[in-house]
Amino acid sequence: MGKKALRKSGRMAGGAINAVMKLLVILIIAYPFIWMVLTSFKPYAETTVYPPTLFPKDWTIEGYTSAMGMIDVWKFFKNSIIVSLAVLFLQYLIIIPAAYAFARCKFRFKGLFFGIVLLGFMIPQQVTFVPIYMMFSKAGMLQSLWPQILPFICNAFGIFLLRQYFMQIPEEIIEAARLDDAGEFKIIMKIMVPMARTAIFTIGLLSFIASWNSYFWPLIMTTKDAYRTLPIGVAMLNSQEGGRQWNTLMAGNMFLVLPILLVYLVANKQIRKAFAYSGIK
């Protein structure tokens, strides 16, 4: 009995230590976000006191009104939405058929073409932005949103990941569909896409976050604020004259972060459903 009690107390102590360590990791990760949220509701005077305080003494939306007065938040927000959704939609139109072709179709130089796709995945944007900039400049498209959309409609990582999922689907299912006179388009939409929803939602989530947070590309591909996205607008808050207003800057970051959190919550739920649906573990 004494040994059983000792083992039980040991398991309880281990569980308690495990819970404390998890809570500590969560607090370390979440603290910067909590600080940002609370600072956005502080008046400017409270952001300059020493020692700094975590919770505001006087809750106010001064930072939000100041941010909206300094920059046209809704214009930058609209541009970010258009760019992110357009990139996501066009990527799906390209990567799903491309991944299916690399996974299930036979054609000449298939390995070579897939190697080129992987090469595009490994080349950073900083290497290719000069020729792409020159191309859009000669086409007279710099004063538009297209330079922020068209270079990203072919997602090499998305093609690679989706190809791996398509290759896991049994060939017997596809052959049975072909025996029922199903064409390639119907096979993709009725069989491949539902069984690879996990990868599709994951690719969509990563693509949306990457497009939404992009700073380098909109900065070099645009010269007018009318075509710039929200990360550029938030950076403009940091460069305003009169000192750094932390409450205003954190309020601008809230405009930038909240849509990502909402998209993640929705996509995360769908990904969990897709895991249960497909049986992939």
Short mmCIF file of N, CA and C in Angstrom, two decimals, residues 73-250:
data_model
loop_
_atom_site.label_atom_id
_atom_site.label_comp_id
_atom_site.label_asym_id
_atom_site.label_seq_id
_atom_site.Cartn_x
_atom_site.Cartn_y
_atom_site.Cartn_z
N VAL A 73 -6.04 54.20 -41.87
CA VAL A 73 -6.01 52.78 -41.52
C VAL A 73 -6.87 51.96 -42.46
N TRP A 74 -8.05 52.45 -42.78
CA TRP A 74 -8.98 51.65 -43.57
C TRP A 74 -8.50 51.48 -45.01
N LYS A 75 -7.78 52.45 -45.53
CA LYS A 75 -7.22 52.30 -46.89
C LYS A 75 -6.14 51.23 -46.89
N PHE A 76 -5.23 51.28 -45.93
CA PHE A 76 -4.19 50.24 -45.84
C PHE A 76 -4.82 48.87 -45.56
N PHE A 77 -5.83 48.84 -44.69
CA PHE A 77 -6.51 47.60 -44.36
C PHE A 77 -7.17 47.00 -45.60
N LYS A 78 -7.84 47.85 -46.39
CA LYS A 78 -8.50 47.37 -47.61
C LYS A 78 -7.48 46.80 -48.59
N ASN A 79 -6.35 47.48 -48.76
CA ASN A 79 -5.32 46.98 -49.67
C ASN A 79 -4.78 45.62 -49.20
N SER A 80 -4.58 45.47 -47.89
CA SER A 80 -4.09 44.20 -47.36
C SER A 80 -5.09 43.08 -47.60
N ILE A 81 -6.37 43.36 -47.40
CA ILE A 81 -7.40 42.35 -47.63
C ILE A 81 -7.43 41.93 -49.10
N ILE A 82 -7.40 42.91 -50.00
CA ILE A 82 -7.45 42.61 -51.44
C ILE A 82 -6.24 41.76 -51.85
N VAL A 83 -5.05 42.17 -51.42
CA VAL A 83 -3.83 41.46 -51.81
C VAL A 83 -3.83 40.05 -51.23
N SER A 84 -4.13 39.91 -49.95
CA SER A 84 -4.05 38.60 -49.29
C SER A 84 -5.06 37.62 -49.87
N LEU A 85 -6.31 38.06 -50.07
CA LEU A 85 -7.34 37.17 -50.60
C LEU A 85 -7.09 36.84 -52.08
N ALA A 86 -6.62 37.82 -52.85
CA ALA A 86 -6.33 37.57 -54.26
C ALA A 86 -5.20 36.55 -54.40
N VAL A 87 -4.14 36.71 -53.61
CA VAL A 87 -3.03 35.76 -53.65
C VAL A 87 -3.52 34.37 -53.26
N LEU A 88 -4.34 34.28 -52.21
CA LEU A 88 -4.84 32.99 -51.75
C LEU A 88 -5.69 32.31 -52.81
N PHE A 89 -6.61 33.06 -53.42
CA PHE A 89 -7.50 32.49 -54.43
C PHE A 89 -6.73 32.01 -55.65
N LEU A 90 -5.82 32.85 -56.15
CA LEU A 90 -5.05 32.48 -57.34
C LEU A 90 -4.08 31.33 -57.06
N GLN A 91 -3.55 31.28 -55.84
CA GLN A 91 -2.69 30.16 -55.50
C GLN A 91 -3.44 28.84 -55.56
N TYR A 92 -4.65 28.82 -55.05
CA TYR A 92 -5.43 27.58 -55.10
C TYR A 92 -5.70 27.15 -56.54
N LEU A 93 -5.96 28.13 -57.43
CA LEU A 93 -6.22 27.79 -58.82
C LEU A 93 -5.01 27.14 -59.49
N ILE A 94 -3.82 27.44 -58.99
CA ILE A 94 -2.60 26.93 -59.63
C ILE A 94 -2.03 25.72 -58.90
N ILE A 95 -1.94 25.78 -57.57
CA ILE A 95 -1.21 24.72 -56.86
C ILE A 95 -1.98 23.41 -56.83
N ILE A 96 -3.31 23.44 -56.80
CA ILE A 96 -4.07 22.18 -56.74
C ILE A 96 -3.89 21.37 -58.03
N PRO A 97 -4.12 21.95 -59.23
CA PRO A 97 -3.86 21.16 -60.45
C PRO A 97 -2.38 20.78 -60.61
N ALA A 98 -1.47 21.70 -60.21
CA ALA A 98 -0.04 21.40 -60.35
C ALA A 98 0.36 20.24 -59.45
N ALA A 99 -0.11 20.26 -58.20
CA ALA A 99 0.22 19.18 -57.27
C ALA A 99 -0.36 17.86 -57.75
N TYR A 100 -1.56 17.89 -58.31
CA TYR A 100 -2.18 16.66 -58.83
C TYR A 100 -1.37 16.12 -60.01
N ALA A 101 -0.92 17.02 -60.88
CA ALA A 101 -0.13 16.58 -62.04
C ALA A 101 1.17 15.93 -61.60
N PHE A 102 1.86 16.55 -60.63
CA PHE A 102 3.13 15.99 -60.17
C PHE A 102 2.93 14.69 -59.39
N ALA A 103 1.76 14.52 -58.77
CA ALA A 103 1.52 13.34 -57.95
C ALA A 103 0.98 12.16 -58.75
N ARG A 104 0.10 12.43 -59.75
CA ARG A 104 -0.64 11.33 -60.38
C ARG A 104 -0.49 11.24 -61.89
N CYS A 105 0.04 12.22 -62.54
CA CYS A 105 0.15 12.20 -64.00
C CYS A 105 1.57 11.82 -64.42
N LYS A 106 1.68 11.24 -65.61
CA LYS A 106 2.97 10.88 -66.17
C LYS A 106 3.23 11.73 -67.41
N PHE A 107 4.35 12.42 -67.43
CA PHE A 107 4.71 13.24 -68.58
C PHE A 107 6.23 13.39 -68.60
N ARG A 108 6.73 13.78 -69.74
CA ARG A 108 8.19 13.90 -69.92
C ARG A 108 8.75 15.02 -69.05
N PHE A 109 9.96 14.78 -68.54
CA PHE A 109 10.70 15.74 -67.72
C PHE A 109 9.94 16.11 -66.43
N LYS A 110 9.15 15.19 -65.95
CA LYS A 110 8.39 15.45 -64.72
C LYS A 110 9.33 15.75 -63.55
N GLY A 111 10.37 14.95 -63.40
CA GLY A 111 11.33 15.17 -62.32
C GLY A 111 12.04 16.50 -62.44
N LEU A 112 12.40 16.88 -63.68
CA LEU A 112 13.07 18.14 -63.90
C LEU A 112 12.18 19.32 -63.53
N PHE A 113 10.93 19.28 -63.95
CA PHE A 113 10.00 20.37 -63.65
C PHE A 113 9.74 20.46 -62.15
N PHE A 114 9.64 19.33 -61.48
CA PHE A 114 9.43 19.37 -60.04
C PHE A 114 10.67 19.90 -59.33
N GLY A 115 11.85 19.59 -59.86
CA GLY A 115 13.07 20.16 -59.30
C GLY A 115 13.11 21.68 -59.45
N ILE A 116 12.59 22.19 -60.57
CA ILE A 116 12.52 23.64 -60.77
C ILE A 116 11.57 24.27 -59.74
N VAL A 117 10.46 23.58 -59.45
CA VAL A 117 9.53 24.06 -58.43
C VAL A 117 10.24 24.15 -57.08
N LEU A 118 10.97 23.11 -56.71
CA LEU A 118 11.70 23.11 -55.44
C LEU A 118 12.77 24.20 -55.43
N LEU A 119 13.40 24.44 -56.57
CA LEU A 119 14.40 25.51 -56.66
C LEU A 119 13.76 26.86 -56.38
N GLY A 120 12.56 27.08 -56.94
CA GLY A 120 11.85 28.32 -56.66
C GLY A 120 11.49 28.47 -55.20
N PHE A 121 11.26 27.35 -54.51
CA PHE A 121 10.95 27.37 -53.08
C PHE A 121 12.17 27.80 -52.27
N MET A 122 13.37 27.49 -52.76
CA MET A 122 14.59 27.76 -52.00
C MET A 122 15.19 29.14 -52.28
N ILE A 123 14.78 29.81 -53.35
CA ILE A 123 15.35 31.12 -53.69
C ILE A 123 14.63 32.21 -52.91
N PRO A 124 15.34 33.03 -52.14
CA PRO A 124 14.68 34.09 -51.36
C PRO A 124 14.22 35.25 -52.24
N GLN A 125 13.27 36.04 -51.71
CA GLN A 125 12.73 37.17 -52.46
C GLN A 125 13.80 38.21 -52.77
N GLN A 126 14.76 38.36 -51.86
CA GLN A 126 15.77 39.39 -52.04
C GLN A 126 16.64 39.17 -53.27
N VAL A 127 16.64 37.94 -53.79
CA VAL A 127 17.43 37.63 -54.99
C VAL A 127 16.68 38.00 -56.26
N THR A 128 15.36 37.89 -56.22
CA THR A 128 14.56 38.05 -57.45
C THR A 128 13.84 39.39 -57.57
N PHE A 129 13.89 40.23 -56.53
CA PHE A 129 13.04 41.43 -56.59
C PHE A 129 13.50 42.43 -57.65
N VAL A 130 14.79 42.48 -57.97
CA VAL A 130 15.26 43.46 -58.97
C VAL A 130 14.71 43.14 -60.36
N PRO A 131 14.90 41.92 -60.89
CA PRO A 131 14.31 41.66 -62.22
C PRO A 131 12.79 41.75 -62.23
N ILE A 132 12.14 41.34 -61.14
CA ILE A 132 10.68 41.45 -61.10
C ILE A 132 10.25 42.91 -61.08
N TYR A 133 10.98 43.73 -60.34
CA TYR A 133 10.67 45.16 -60.32
C TYR A 133 10.83 45.77 -61.71
N MET A 134 11.90 45.41 -62.40
CA MET A 134 12.12 45.94 -63.74
C MET A 134 11.02 45.48 -64.70
N MET A 135 10.58 44.25 -64.55
CA MET A 135 9.54 43.71 -65.42
C MET A 135 8.23 44.48 -65.23
N PHE A 136 7.83 44.70 -63.98
CA PHE A 136 6.59 45.44 -63.72
C PHE A 136 6.73 46.92 -64.09
N SER A 137 7.94 47.45 -63.95
CA SER A 137 8.16 48.84 -64.33
C SER A 137 7.99 49.03 -65.83
N LYS A 138 8.56 48.13 -66.64
CA LYS A 138 8.42 48.22 -68.09
C LYS A 138 6.97 48.01 -68.53
N ALA A 139 6.23 47.19 -67.75
CA ALA A 139 4.83 46.93 -68.09
C ALA A 139 3.92 48.05 -67.60
N GLY A 140 4.46 49.03 -66.86
CA GLY A 140 3.66 50.14 -66.35
C GLY A 140 2.65 49.73 -65.29
N MET A 141 3.00 48.73 -64.47
CA MET A 141 2.06 48.20 -63.48
C MET A 141 2.46 48.51 -62.04
N LEU A 142 3.49 49.33 -61.85
CA LEU A 142 3.94 49.60 -60.49
C LEU A 142 2.90 50.34 -59.67
N GLN A 143 2.15 51.23 -60.29
CA GLN A 143 1.13 51.99 -59.56
C GLN A 143 -0.18 51.21 -59.52
N SER A 144 -0.09 50.01 -58.95
CA SER A 144 -1.27 49.16 -58.80
C SER A 144 -0.94 48.11 -57.74
N LEU A 145 -1.91 47.27 -57.45
CA LEU A 145 -1.71 46.19 -56.50
C LEU A 145 -1.15 44.92 -57.13
N TRP A 146 -1.10 44.88 -58.47
CA TRP A 146 -0.68 43.67 -59.16
C TRP A 146 0.75 43.22 -58.83
N PRO A 147 1.73 44.12 -58.67
CA PRO A 147 3.08 43.64 -58.31
C PRO A 147 3.14 42.93 -56.96
N GLN A 148 2.15 43.15 -56.11
CA GLN A 148 2.11 42.46 -54.82
C GLN A 148 1.32 41.16 -54.88
N ILE A 149 0.68 40.89 -56.01
CA ILE A 149 -0.16 39.70 -56.14
C ILE A 149 0.46 38.67 -57.08
N LEU A 150 0.76 39.08 -58.31
CA LEU A 150 1.17 38.14 -59.35
C LEU A 150 2.42 37.34 -59.02
N PRO A 151 3.48 37.92 -58.39
CA PRO A 151 4.67 37.10 -58.13
C PRO A 151 4.45 35.96 -57.15
N PHE A 152 3.31 35.94 -56.45
CA PHE A 152 3.12 34.96 -55.38
C PHE A 152 1.99 33.97 -55.67
N ILE A 153 1.47 33.98 -56.89
CA ILE A 153 0.34 33.09 -57.17
C ILE A 153 0.80 31.64 -57.38
N CYS A 154 2.09 31.42 -57.53
CA CYS A 154 2.62 30.06 -57.62
C CYS A 154 3.41 29.77 -56.34
N ASN A 155 2.80 29.04 -55.44
CA ASN A 155 3.39 28.75 -54.14
C ASN A 155 4.13 27.42 -54.22
N ALA A 156 5.46 27.48 -54.30
CA ALA A 156 6.25 26.26 -54.46
C ALA A 156 6.10 25.34 -53.25
N PHE A 157 6.08 25.91 -52.06
CA PHE A 157 5.90 25.09 -50.86
C PHE A 157 4.52 24.43 -50.86
N GLY A 158 3.50 25.17 -51.31
CA GLY A 158 2.15 24.61 -51.38
C GLY A 158 2.07 23.45 -52.36
N ILE A 159 2.73 23.58 -53.52
CA ILE A 159 2.75 22.48 -54.49
C ILE A 159 3.43 21.25 -53.90
N PHE A 160 4.56 21.47 -53.25
CA PHE A 160 5.30 20.35 -52.65
C PHE A 160 4.46 19.65 -51.57
N LEU A 161 3.88 20.42 -50.64
CA LEU A 161 3.12 19.82 -49.55
C LEU A 161 1.87 19.10 -50.06
N LEU A 162 1.16 19.74 -50.98
CA LEU A 162 -0.06 19.14 -51.50
C LEU A 162 0.24 17.90 -52.34
N ARG A 163 1.34 17.92 -53.05
CA ARG A 163 1.75 16.72 -53.81
C ARG A 163 1.96 15.53 -52.88
N GLN A 164 2.58 15.78 -51.72
CA GLN A 164 2.83 14.69 -50.77
C GLN A 164 1.51 14.10 -50.27
N TYR A 165 0.52 14.94 -50.04
CA TYR A 165 -0.79 14.45 -49.60
C TYR A 165 -1.49 13.68 -50.71
N PHE A 166 -1.41 14.20 -51.92
CA PHE A 166 -2.06 13.52 -53.04
C PHE A 166 -1.44 12.14 -53.28
N MET A 167 -0.14 12.02 -53.06
CA MET A 167 0.53 10.74 -53.27
C MET A 167 0.13 9.70 -52.23
N GLN A 168 -0.40 10.14 -51.08
CA GLN A 168 -0.83 9.20 -50.04
C GLN A 168 -2.21 8.62 -50.31
N ILE A 169 -2.96 9.22 -51.23
CA ILE A 169 -4.31 8.71 -51.54
C ILE A 169 -4.17 7.45 -52.38
N PRO A 170 -4.83 6.37 -51.98
CA PRO A 170 -4.68 5.09 -52.71
C PRO A 170 -5.06 5.21 -54.18
N GLU A 171 -4.26 4.58 -55.02
CA GLU A 171 -4.51 4.60 -56.46
C GLU A 171 -5.82 3.89 -56.81
N GLU A 172 -6.23 2.93 -55.98
CA GLU A 172 -7.46 2.19 -56.26
C GLU A 172 -8.69 3.11 -56.27
N ILE A 173 -8.68 4.13 -55.40
CA ILE A 173 -9.81 5.07 -55.35
C ILE A 173 -9.90 5.85 -56.66
N ILE A 174 -8.76 6.27 -57.17
CA ILE A 174 -8.75 7.05 -58.41
C ILE A 174 -9.15 6.17 -59.59
N GLU A 175 -8.65 4.93 -59.62
CA GLU A 175 -9.00 4.02 -60.70
C GLU A 175 -10.50 3.71 -60.69
N ALA A 176 -11.07 3.57 -59.48
CA ALA A 176 -12.51 3.32 -59.38
C ALA A 176 -13.30 4.51 -59.92
N ALA A 177 -12.83 5.72 -59.65
CA ALA A 177 -13.51 6.90 -60.18
C ALA A 177 -13.41 6.97 -61.69
N ARG A 178 -12.27 6.58 -62.25
CA ARG A 178 -12.13 6.59 -63.70
C ARG A 178 -13.02 5.54 -64.36
N LEU A 179 -13.21 4.42 -63.68
CA LEU A 179 -14.12 3.39 -64.21
C LEU A 179 -15.56 3.88 -64.25
N ASP A 180 -15.87 4.84 -63.38
CA ASP A 180 -17.21 5.46 -63.37
C ASP A 180 -17.27 6.66 -64.30
N ASP A 181 -16.31 6.76 -65.22
CA ASP A 181 -16.26 7.83 -66.22
C ASP A 181 -16.05 9.21 -65.59
N ALA A 182 -15.35 9.28 -64.50
CA ALA A 182 -15.02 10.57 -63.89
C ALA A 182 -13.79 11.15 -64.59
N GLY A 183 -13.87 12.41 -65.00
CA GLY A 183 -12.73 13.08 -65.61
C GLY A 183 -11.74 13.55 -64.58
N GLU A 184 -10.61 14.08 -65.05
CA GLU A 184 -9.56 14.52 -64.14
C GLU A 184 -10.05 15.65 -63.22
N PHE A 185 -10.83 16.59 -63.78
CA PHE A 185 -11.32 17.69 -62.97
C PHE A 185 -12.23 17.19 -61.85
N LYS A 186 -13.10 16.24 -62.18
CA LYS A 186 -14.01 15.69 -61.17
C LYS A 186 -13.24 14.90 -60.11
N ILE A 187 -12.21 14.19 -60.53
CA ILE A 187 -11.37 13.46 -59.57
C ILE A 187 -10.71 14.42 -58.59
N ILE A 188 -10.21 15.53 -59.13
CA ILE A 188 -9.56 16.51 -58.26
C ILE A 188 -10.54 17.09 -57.25
N MET A 189 -11.72 17.52 -57.74
CA MET A 189 -12.66 18.23 -56.88
C MET A 189 -13.41 17.30 -55.94
N LYS A 190 -13.70 16.08 -56.36
CA LYS A 190 -14.54 15.18 -55.56
C LYS A 190 -13.73 14.21 -54.70
N ILE A 191 -12.48 13.95 -55.07
CA ILE A 191 -11.69 12.97 -54.33
C ILE A 191 -10.45 13.60 -53.70
N MET A 192 -9.62 14.21 -54.52
CA MET A 192 -8.33 14.68 -54.03
C MET A 192 -8.47 15.82 -53.04
N VAL A 193 -9.25 16.84 -53.40
CA VAL A 193 -9.39 18.01 -52.53
C VAL A 193 -10.01 17.66 -51.18
N PRO A 194 -11.15 16.92 -51.12
CA PRO A 194 -11.70 16.57 -49.80
C PRO A 194 -10.75 15.75 -48.93
N MET A 195 -9.98 14.85 -49.54
CA MET A 195 -9.10 13.99 -48.77
C MET A 195 -7.79 14.69 -48.38
N ALA A 196 -7.54 15.86 -48.95
CA ALA A 196 -6.32 16.63 -48.60
C ALA A 196 -6.68 17.98 -47.99
N ARG A 197 -7.86 18.06 -47.37
CA ARG A 197 -8.26 19.34 -46.81
C ARG A 197 -7.31 19.84 -45.73
N THR A 198 -6.69 18.92 -45.01
CA THR A 198 -5.71 19.32 -44.00
C THR A 198 -4.62 20.19 -44.61
N ALA A 199 -4.00 19.69 -45.67
CA ALA A 199 -2.93 20.43 -46.32
C ALA A 199 -3.45 21.71 -46.95
N ILE A 200 -4.64 21.67 -47.53
CA ILE A 200 -5.19 22.85 -48.21
C ILE A 200 -5.44 23.98 -47.23
N PHE A 201 -6.04 23.67 -46.09
CA PHE A 201 -6.28 24.70 -45.08
C PHE A 201 -4.97 25.20 -44.48
N THR A 202 -4.01 24.31 -44.29
CA THR A 202 -2.72 24.73 -43.75
C THR A 202 -2.00 25.67 -44.71
N ILE A 203 -2.00 25.31 -45.99
CA ILE A 203 -1.38 26.17 -47.00
C ILE A 203 -2.08 27.52 -47.05
N GLY A 204 -3.41 27.51 -47.01
CA GLY A 204 -4.16 28.77 -47.02
C GLY A 204 -3.83 29.64 -45.84
N LEU A 205 -3.75 29.04 -44.65
CA LEU A 205 -3.42 29.81 -43.45
C LEU A 205 -2.04 30.43 -43.56
N LEU A 206 -1.05 29.64 -43.93
CA LEU A 206 0.32 30.15 -44.05
C LEU A 206 0.43 31.21 -45.14
N SER A 207 -0.27 31.00 -46.24
CA SER A 207 -0.24 31.96 -47.34
C SER A 207 -0.85 33.29 -46.92
N PHE A 208 -2.00 33.24 -46.26
CA PHE A 208 -2.66 34.47 -45.82
C PHE A 208 -1.78 35.23 -44.83
N ILE A 209 -1.19 34.53 -43.88
CA ILE A 209 -0.34 35.19 -42.89
C ILE A 209 0.87 35.83 -43.56
N ALA A 210 1.49 35.10 -44.50
CA ALA A 210 2.67 35.63 -45.18
C ALA A 210 2.32 36.88 -45.99
N SER A 211 1.20 36.85 -46.70
CA SER A 211 0.79 38.01 -47.50
C SER A 211 0.40 39.18 -46.61
N TRP A 212 -0.31 38.89 -45.53
CA TRP A 212 -0.78 39.96 -44.64
C TRP A 212 0.39 40.65 -43.94
N ASN A 213 1.40 39.88 -43.54
CA ASN A 213 2.53 40.44 -42.79
C ASN A 213 3.65 40.97 -43.69
N SER A 214 3.53 40.80 -44.99
CA SER A 214 4.62 41.17 -45.88
C SER A 214 4.92 42.67 -45.79
N TYR A 215 6.17 42.99 -45.56
CA TYR A 215 6.62 44.39 -45.47
C TYR A 215 7.59 44.74 -46.59
N PHE A 216 8.55 43.85 -46.82
CA PHE A 216 9.60 44.14 -47.80
C PHE A 216 9.04 44.33 -49.20
N TRP A 217 8.19 43.40 -49.63
CA TRP A 217 7.72 43.44 -51.02
C TRP A 217 6.84 44.66 -51.31
N PRO A 218 5.82 44.97 -50.50
CA PRO A 218 5.03 46.18 -50.78
C PRO A 218 5.86 47.46 -50.71
N LEU A 219 6.89 47.46 -49.88
CA LEU A 219 7.72 48.66 -49.74
C LEU A 219 8.49 48.96 -51.02
N ILE A 220 9.06 47.92 -51.65
CA ILE A 220 9.89 48.17 -52.83
C ILE A 220 9.07 48.22 -54.11
N MET A 221 7.88 47.63 -54.12
CA MET A 221 7.08 47.56 -55.34
C MET A 221 6.08 48.71 -55.46
N THR A 222 6.01 49.59 -54.48
CA THR A 222 5.06 50.70 -54.54
C THR A 222 5.78 51.99 -54.16
N THR A 223 5.29 53.07 -54.70
CA THR A 223 5.83 54.39 -54.36
C THR A 223 4.76 55.33 -53.81
N LYS A 224 3.51 54.90 -53.83
CA LYS A 224 2.41 55.71 -53.34
C LYS A 224 1.67 54.96 -52.24
N ASP A 225 1.22 55.72 -51.23
CA ASP A 225 0.49 55.11 -50.13
C ASP A 225 -0.84 54.50 -50.58
N ALA A 226 -1.37 54.95 -51.70
CA ALA A 226 -2.67 54.44 -52.17
C ALA A 226 -2.60 52.95 -52.49
N TYR A 227 -1.39 52.39 -52.73
CA TYR A 227 -1.26 51.00 -53.10
C TYR A 227 -0.47 50.20 -52.07
N ARG A 228 -0.25 50.77 -50.91
CA ARG A 228 0.52 50.08 -49.89
C ARG A 228 -0.40 49.39 -48.89
N THR A 229 0.17 48.42 -48.18
CA THR A 229 -0.62 47.58 -47.28
C THR A 229 -0.41 48.01 -45.83
N LEU A 230 -1.13 47.33 -44.93
CA LEU A 230 -1.17 47.75 -43.53
C LEU A 230 0.19 47.70 -42.82
N PRO A 231 1.07 46.69 -43.07
CA PRO A 231 2.39 46.75 -42.41
C PRO A 231 3.16 48.02 -42.71
N ILE A 232 3.04 48.55 -43.93
CA ILE A 232 3.70 49.82 -44.26
C ILE A 232 3.08 50.95 -43.45
N GLY A 233 1.74 50.94 -43.33
CA GLY A 233 1.07 51.98 -42.55
C GLY A 233 1.48 51.96 -41.09
N VAL A 234 1.59 50.76 -40.50
CA VAL A 234 2.01 50.66 -39.10
C VAL A 234 3.45 51.15 -38.94
N ALA A 235 4.31 50.85 -39.90
CA ALA A 235 5.69 51.35 -39.85
C ALA A 235 5.73 52.87 -39.94
N MET A 236 4.78 53.47 -40.63
CA MET A 236 4.72 54.93 -40.71
C MET A 236 4.39 55.55 -39.35
N LEU A 237 3.64 54.84 -38.51
CA LEU A 237 3.38 55.33 -37.15
C LEU A 237 4.67 55.42 -36.35
N ASN A 238 5.58 54.52 -36.61
CA ASN A 238 6.85 54.50 -35.88
C ASN A 238 7.78 55.61 -36.31
N SER A 239 7.54 56.18 -37.48
CA SER A 239 8.44 57.21 -38.02
C SER A 239 7.85 58.61 -37.89
N GLN A 240 6.73 58.75 -37.17
CA GLN A 240 6.13 60.06 -37.00
C GLN A 240 7.02 60.95 -36.14
N GLU A 241 6.99 62.25 -36.40
CA GLU A 241 7.80 63.20 -35.63
C GLU A 241 7.19 63.40 -34.24
N GLY A 242 8.02 63.84 -33.31
CA GLY A 242 7.54 64.11 -31.97
C GLY A 242 7.77 62.98 -30.99
N GLY A 243 8.63 62.03 -31.32
CA GLY A 243 8.91 60.93 -30.41
C GLY A 243 8.02 59.73 -30.68
N ARG A 244 8.44 58.62 -30.11
CA ARG A 244 7.71 57.37 -30.33
C ARG A 244 6.56 57.28 -29.34
N GLN A 245 5.35 57.24 -29.87
CA GLN A 245 4.16 57.14 -29.03
C GLN A 245 3.76 55.66 -28.96
N TRP A 246 4.11 55.05 -27.85
CA TRP A 246 3.94 53.61 -27.74
C TRP A 246 2.48 53.18 -27.79
N ASN A 247 1.59 53.95 -27.19
CA ASN A 247 0.18 53.56 -27.23
C ASN A 247 -0.37 53.59 -28.66
N THR A 248 0.05 54.58 -29.44
CA THR A 248 -0.37 54.67 -30.84
C THR A 248 0.22 53.54 -31.66
N LEU A 249 1.50 53.25 -31.44
CA LEU A 249 2.16 52.19 -32.19
C LEU A 249 1.55 50.82 -31.87
N MET A 250 1.24 50.58 -30.60
CA MET A 250 0.63 49.30 -30.22
C MET A 250 -0.80 49.19 -30.75
#
